[in-house]
Amino acid sequence: MASTIDNFLKKTATAGMEEWPRDAVLYQPYEEEQILLAENASCLAVRTYLKMLNLPVALEQRANAEFISPGGKRTKLPVLRVENFIYAEFDHITSFIEQNFNKSLNASLLPEDKDLLRSSLCLAEHIFTNAEQYISWMDQEVRNTVTLKRNGCVYPFPLNHIQNWRKEAAVKRQLRMADYLNVSLEKVIADVEHLCQDLSDRLGTNRYFFGNGPTELDALVFGHLYSIFTMKLPNNLLALTINKYSNLNTFCRHIDEKYYSVKENPKATR
């Protein structure tokens, strides 16, 4: 998937795009009944990033959102369509926008702060995403009562079971590569708590992690924290862990009020 995205980025580098198109579309699964925790966090992070850059995009909720990619293969979410090109996942989307439209949230940062930003993005994405996937698929109560029902709800029997089996196998491969497949829940929670402590220390009493304005880290962290806070699961250890940090709670409320004060009306297409 990464090589496919890189090829598209190279093509668009010479495409002469200068202005953000009016017909840009962001695809994601249905929020109310289908989307899973890690997917919701990634989709919300990208939506927040686009709002911070003031780049309008139509939000379309589709049952097959993760298959809207070159070749129809499963891809990470969300999926952004800009003119004739398709991009998926937070880091690929931010790189594409910065390279082709010269729009960035970190342009004013010093070089050393940009290095810290990049490392913080990688760490936050790694720990939050793996923890969300672990809770969703490795905790049996969450898996059986929430994950399987939501992931398979848009497919008829027996396709729903096939899709669940494929998705679970893909997630387990990801967790195995990240050395998270055979760890304990206590280890996962400890990693999240350590990350939240670092983020809390970095944020302090400020509204944003770097300076007086938002960066990609603010968008990414908000997407994960807000999704963990708001998605109801029988195992709420992740929410209880991040709830310990009052300034991270305040940070979420601030971003929510600033960029989502007017409720969106997503265009749902089956």
Tab-separated table of C-alpha atoms in Angstrom:
chain	number	residue	atom	x	y	z
A	1	MET	CA	0.000	0.000	0.000
A	2	ALA	CA	2.806	2.414	0.896
A	3	SER	CA	4.453	1.964	-2.508
A	4	THR	CA	1.136	2.645	-4.250
A	5	ILE	CA	0.688	5.856	-2.299
A	6	ASP	CA	4.277	6.907	-3.006
A	7	ASN	CA	3.711	6.405	-6.746
A	8	PHE	CA	0.647	8.599	-6.631
A	9	LEU	CA	2.530	11.261	-4.696
A	10	LYS	CA	5.219	11.324	-7.373
A	11	LYS	CA	2.635	11.698	-10.106
A	12	THR	CA	0.866	14.567	-8.386
A	13	ALA	CA	4.151	16.359	-7.739
A	14	THR	CA	4.203	17.287	-11.421
A	15	ALA	CA	0.454	17.654	-11.813
A	16	GLY	CA	0.559	21.404	-11.204
A	17	MET	CA	-2.064	21.475	-8.454
A	18	GLU	CA	-2.104	24.894	-6.824
A	19	GLU	CA	-5.582	25.464	-5.437
A	20	TRP	CA	-7.527	23.110	-3.223
A	21	PRO	CA	-10.349	21.616	-5.351
A	22	ARG	CA	-13.969	22.137	-4.407
A	23	ASP	CA	-14.884	18.496	-4.943
A	24	ALA	CA	-12.438	16.853	-2.524
A	25	VAL	CA	-14.078	13.933	-0.702
A	26	LEU	CA	-13.150	12.076	2.470
A	27	TYR	CA	-14.506	8.538	2.759
A	28	GLN	CA	-15.021	6.690	6.038
A	29	PRO	CA	-17.261	3.902	7.414
A	30	TYR	CA	-20.608	4.644	9.042
A	31	GLU	CA	-20.018	6.293	12.404
A	32	GLU	CA	-23.099	5.123	14.251
A	33	GLU	CA	-23.087	1.421	13.446
A	34	GLN	CA	-19.905	0.336	11.637
A	35	ILE	CA	-16.672	2.183	12.385
A	36	LEU	CA	-14.208	0.662	14.870
A	37	LEU	CA	-12.169	2.487	17.493
A	38	ALA	CA	-8.827	2.761	15.666
A	39	GLU	CA	-10.540	3.662	12.386
A	40	ASN	CA	-12.648	6.326	14.074
A	41	ALA	CA	-9.540	7.851	15.625
A	42	SER	CA	-7.705	8.007	12.284
A	43	CYS	CA	-10.701	9.442	10.439
A	44	LEU	CA	-11.305	12.079	13.096
A	45	ALA	CA	-7.624	13.038	13.107
A	46	VAL	CA	-7.656	13.694	9.349
A	47	ARG	CA	-10.939	15.608	9.518
A	48	THR	CA	-9.509	17.783	12.295
A	49	TYR	CA	-6.284	18.359	10.367
A	50	LEU	CA	-8.249	19.540	7.312
A	51	LYS	CA	-10.330	21.856	9.496
A	52	MET	CA	-7.196	23.315	11.048
A	53	LEU	CA	-5.909	24.097	7.545
A	54	ASN	CA	-9.336	25.416	6.539
A	55	LEU	CA	-9.519	22.983	3.611
A	56	PRO	CA	-13.151	22.087	2.864
A	57	VAL	CA	-13.948	18.468	2.097
A	58	ALA	CA	-17.182	16.541	1.639
A	59	LEU	CA	-17.511	13.714	4.158
A	60	GLU	CA	-19.068	10.557	2.753
A	61	GLN	CA	-19.839	7.570	4.931
A	62	ARG	CA	-19.753	4.314	3.000
A	63	ALA	CA	-19.949	0.671	3.905
A	64	ASN	CA	-17.005	-0.113	1.614
A	65	ALA	CA	-14.806	2.858	2.578
A	66	GLU	CA	-11.732	0.735	3.336
A	67	PHE	CA	-11.887	-0.789	-0.150
A	68	ILE	CA	-11.921	2.548	-2.019
A	69	SER	CA	-8.305	2.281	-3.106
A	70	PRO	CA	-6.321	1.486	-6.255
A	71	GLY	CA	-7.116	-2.107	-7.193
A	72	GLY	CA	-9.962	-2.314	-4.689
A	73	LYS	CA	-7.690	-3.674	-1.967
A	74	ARG	CA	-8.265	-3.105	1.745
A	75	THR	CA	-6.494	0.043	2.884
A	76	LYS	CA	-6.136	2.111	6.011
A	77	LEU	CA	-8.667	4.825	6.720
A	78	PRO	CA	-9.740	7.446	5.979
A	79	VAL	CA	-9.522	7.697	2.200
A	80	LEU	CA	-9.149	11.134	0.595
A	81	ARG	CA	-10.034	11.672	-3.056
A	82	VAL	CA	-8.617	14.815	-4.646
A	83	GLU	CA	-9.466	15.125	-8.322
A	84	ASN	CA	-8.339	11.832	-9.903
A	85	PHE	CA	-6.048	10.765	-7.085
A	86	ILE	CA	-6.656	8.788	-3.914
A	87	TYR	CA	-4.711	8.954	-0.648
A	88	ALA	CA	-5.199	7.047	2.575
A	89	GLU	CA	-4.015	7.329	6.162
A	90	PHE	CA	-3.028	10.355	8.230
A	91	ASP	CA	0.673	10.623	7.400
A	92	HIS	CA	0.229	10.083	3.635
A	93	ILE	CA	-2.563	12.653	3.470
A	94	THR	CA	-0.594	15.290	5.392
A	95	SER	CA	2.492	14.695	3.230
A	96	PHE	CA	0.461	14.990	0.022
A	97	ILE	CA	-1.127	18.282	1.079
A	98	GLU	CA	2.170	19.779	2.174
A	99	GLN	CA	4.005	18.734	-0.987
A	100	ASN	CA	1.334	19.634	-3.532
A	101	PHE	CA	-0.509	22.594	-2.013
A	102	ASN	CA	2.272	24.052	0.144
A	103	LYS	CA	-0.007	24.005	3.193
A	104	SER	CA	1.327	22.928	6.550
A	105	LEU	CA	0.603	23.378	10.235
A	106	ASN	CA	4.274	23.274	11.204
A	107	ALA	CA	5.802	25.852	8.823
A	108	SER	CA	6.646	28.276	11.647
A	109	LEU	CA	8.398	25.710	13.835
A	110	LEU	CA	12.144	25.690	14.341
A	111	PRO	CA	14.030	22.743	12.774
A	112	GLU	CA	14.562	21.081	16.155
A	113	ASP	CA	10.855	21.411	16.941
A	114	LYS	CA	9.973	19.864	13.585
A	115	ASP	CA	12.176	16.895	14.440
A	116	LEU	CA	10.451	16.557	17.812
A	117	LEU	CA	7.065	16.877	16.105
A	118	ARG	CA	7.834	14.048	13.685
A	119	SER	CA	9.045	11.719	16.429
A	120	SER	CA	6.032	12.575	18.600
A	121	LEU	CA	3.658	11.840	15.716
A	122	CYS	CA	5.229	8.432	15.095
A	123	LEU	CA	5.167	7.492	18.771
A	124	ALA	CA	1.585	8.648	19.374
A	125	GLU	CA	0.286	6.911	16.256
A	126	HIS	CA	2.133	3.702	17.115
A	127	ILE	CA	1.011	3.416	20.729
A	128	PHE	CA	-2.552	4.695	20.403
A	129	THR	CA	-3.375	2.673	17.283
A	130	ASN	CA	-1.956	-0.580	18.609
A	131	ALA	CA	-3.701	-0.097	21.945
A	132	GLU	CA	-7.016	0.569	20.191
A	133	GLN	CA	-6.609	-2.481	17.971
A	134	TYR	CA	-5.598	-4.605	20.953
A	135	ILE	CA	-8.647	-3.609	22.998
A	136	SER	CA	-10.964	-4.076	20.019
A	137	TRP	CA	-9.741	-7.519	18.934
A	138	MET	CA	-7.761	-9.139	21.765
A	139	ASP	CA	-10.142	-8.335	24.618
A	140	GLN	CA	-12.716	-11.093	24.142
A	141	GLU	CA	-15.640	-9.191	25.630
A	142	VAL	CA	-15.047	-6.165	23.403
A	143	ARG	CA	-14.387	-8.405	20.385
A	144	ASN	CA	-17.556	-10.450	20.793
A	145	THR	CA	-20.010	-7.765	21.887
A	146	VAL	CA	-18.814	-4.741	19.909
A	147	THR	CA	-16.080	-5.320	17.319
A	148	LEU	CA	-17.491	-8.287	15.398
A	149	LYS	CA	-20.991	-6.800	15.336
A	150	ARG	CA	-19.856	-3.407	14.081
A	151	ASN	CA	-17.334	-4.677	11.549
A	152	GLY	CA	-19.758	-7.185	10.042
A	153	CYS	CA	-22.994	-5.239	10.300
A	154	VAL	CA	-23.055	-3.987	6.695
A	155	TYR	CA	-22.587	-7.447	5.159
A	156	PRO	CA	-25.167	-10.247	4.796
A	157	PHE	CA	-24.598	-13.716	6.223
A	158	PRO	CA	-22.203	-15.486	5.674
A	159	LEU	CA	-20.136	-12.631	4.194
A	160	ASN	CA	-20.157	-10.851	7.550
A	161	HIS	CA	-18.256	-13.757	9.132
A	162	ILE	CA	-15.782	-13.867	6.257
A	163	GLN	CA	-15.111	-10.136	6.511
A	164	ASN	CA	-14.660	-10.405	10.279
A	165	TRP	CA	-12.199	-13.267	9.861
A	166	ARG	CA	-10.186	-11.321	7.250
A	167	LYS	CA	-10.154	-8.158	9.321
A	168	GLU	CA	-9.114	-9.952	12.490
A	169	ALA	CA	-6.302	-11.753	10.665
A	170	ALA	CA	-5.032	-8.427	9.260
A	171	VAL	CA	-5.123	-6.762	12.681
A	172	LYS	CA	-3.275	-9.660	14.299
A	173	ARG	CA	-0.564	-9.433	11.648
A	174	GLN	CA	-0.216	-5.736	12.420
A	175	LEU	CA	-0.060	-6.366	16.166
A	176	ARG	CA	2.502	-9.132	15.667
A	177	MET	CA	4.755	-6.833	13.625
A	178	ALA	CA	4.476	-4.205	16.360
A	179	ASP	CA	5.220	-6.765	19.106
A	180	TYR	CA	1.772	-6.218	20.613
A	181	LEU	CA	0.086	-9.522	19.793
A	182	ASN	CA	1.238	-11.593	22.764
A	183	VAL	CA	1.592	-8.899	25.409
A	184	SER	CA	-0.659	-8.441	28.428
A	185	LEU	CA	-3.384	-5.821	28.750
A	186	GLU	CA	-1.374	-4.335	31.619
A	187	LYS	CA	1.559	-3.764	29.242
A	188	VAL	CA	-0.704	-2.033	26.709
A	189	ILE	CA	-2.238	0.239	29.333
A	190	ALA	CA	1.196	1.034	30.790
A	191	ASP	CA	2.433	2.157	27.349
A	192	VAL	CA	-0.626	4.369	26.889
A	193	GLU	CA	-0.199	5.864	30.341
A	194	HIS	CA	3.472	6.625	29.702
A	195	LEU	CA	2.575	8.288	26.398
A	196	CYS	CA	-0.192	10.342	28.024
A	197	GLN	CA	2.206	11.473	30.734
A	198	ASP	CA	4.662	12.658	28.081
A	199	LEU	CA	1.900	14.425	26.146
A	200	SER	CA	0.550	16.003	29.319
A	201	ASP	CA	4.008	17.271	30.270
A	202	ARG	CA	4.514	18.610	26.749
A	203	LEU	CA	1.156	20.396	26.719
A	204	GLY	CA	1.339	21.879	30.212
A	205	THR	CA	-1.119	24.753	30.523
A	206	ASN	CA	-0.996	25.578	26.805
A	207	ARG	CA	-3.775	24.999	24.312
A	208	TYR	CA	-1.527	23.357	21.749
A	209	PHE	CA	1.558	21.151	21.901
A	210	PHE	CA	3.810	23.536	19.934
A	211	GLY	CA	3.478	27.300	20.246
A	212	ASN	CA	0.272	29.282	19.893
A	213	GLY	CA	-1.233	27.385	16.992
A	214	PRO	CA	-2.150	23.792	16.155
A	215	THR	CA	0.148	21.310	14.459
A	216	GLU	CA	-0.354	17.837	13.036
A	217	LEU	CA	0.237	16.441	16.538
A	218	ASP	CA	-2.782	18.320	17.893
A	219	ALA	CA	-4.992	16.873	15.176
A	220	LEU	CA	-3.672	13.330	15.635
A	221	VAL	CA	-3.846	13.294	19.428
A	222	PHE	CA	-7.322	14.796	19.447
A	223	GLY	CA	-8.543	12.138	17.027
A	224	HIS	CA	-7.331	9.348	19.291
A	225	LEU	CA	-8.263	10.843	22.657
A	226	TYR	CA	-11.732	11.972	21.608
A	227	SER	CA	-12.496	8.600	20.007
A	228	ILE	CA	-11.389	6.734	23.131
A	229	PHE	CA	-13.477	9.047	25.318
A	230	THR	CA	-16.648	8.788	23.247
A	231	MET	CA	-16.793	5.218	21.893
A	232	LYS	CA	-18.643	3.040	24.391
A	233	LEU	CA	-16.883	-0.258	25.099
A	234	PRO	CA	-17.390	-2.837	27.883
A	235	ASN	CA	-13.679	-2.458	28.681
A	236	ASN	CA	-13.066	1.250	29.315
A	237	LEU	CA	-9.516	1.024	30.692
A	238	LEU	CA	-8.152	3.208	27.885
A	239	ALA	CA	-10.651	5.967	28.670
A	240	LEU	CA	-9.974	5.690	32.403
A	241	THR	CA	-6.240	5.928	31.757
A	242	ILE	CA	-6.298	9.099	29.683
A	243	ASN	CA	-8.985	10.624	31.914
A	244	LYS	CA	-6.350	10.942	34.650
A	245	TYR	CA	-4.734	13.853	32.777
A	246	SER	CA	-6.888	16.924	33.263
A	247	ASN	CA	-5.025	19.075	30.745
A	248	LEU	CA	-5.570	16.448	28.019
A	249	ASN	CA	-9.279	16.547	28.837
A	250	THR	CA	-9.234	20.338	28.562
A	251	PHE	CA	-7.304	20.055	25.296
A	252	CYS	CA	-10.010	17.807	23.805
A	253	ARG	CA	-12.794	20.147	24.866
A	254	HIS	CA	-10.982	23.117	23.340
A	255	ILE	CA	-10.428	21.421	19.955
A	256	ASP	CA	-13.995	20.125	19.911
A	257	GLU	CA	-15.470	23.551	20.637
A	258	LYS	CA	-13.184	25.387	18.222
A	259	TYR	CA	-13.537	23.145	15.179
A	260	TYR	CA	-16.772	21.219	15.722
A	261	SER	CA	-19.078	23.788	17.311
A	262	VAL	CA	-21.407	23.417	14.294
A	263	LYS	CA	-22.494	19.799	13.943
A	264	GLU	CA	-21.571	18.240	10.624
A	265	ASN	CA	-24.136	16.618	8.390
A	266	PRO	CA	-22.182	13.814	6.681
A	267	LYS	CA	-23.372	12.590	3.315
A	268	ALA	CA	-24.035	8.895	3.735
A	269	THR	CA	-23.872	6.718	0.649
A	270	ARG	CA	-24.368	2.971	0.615
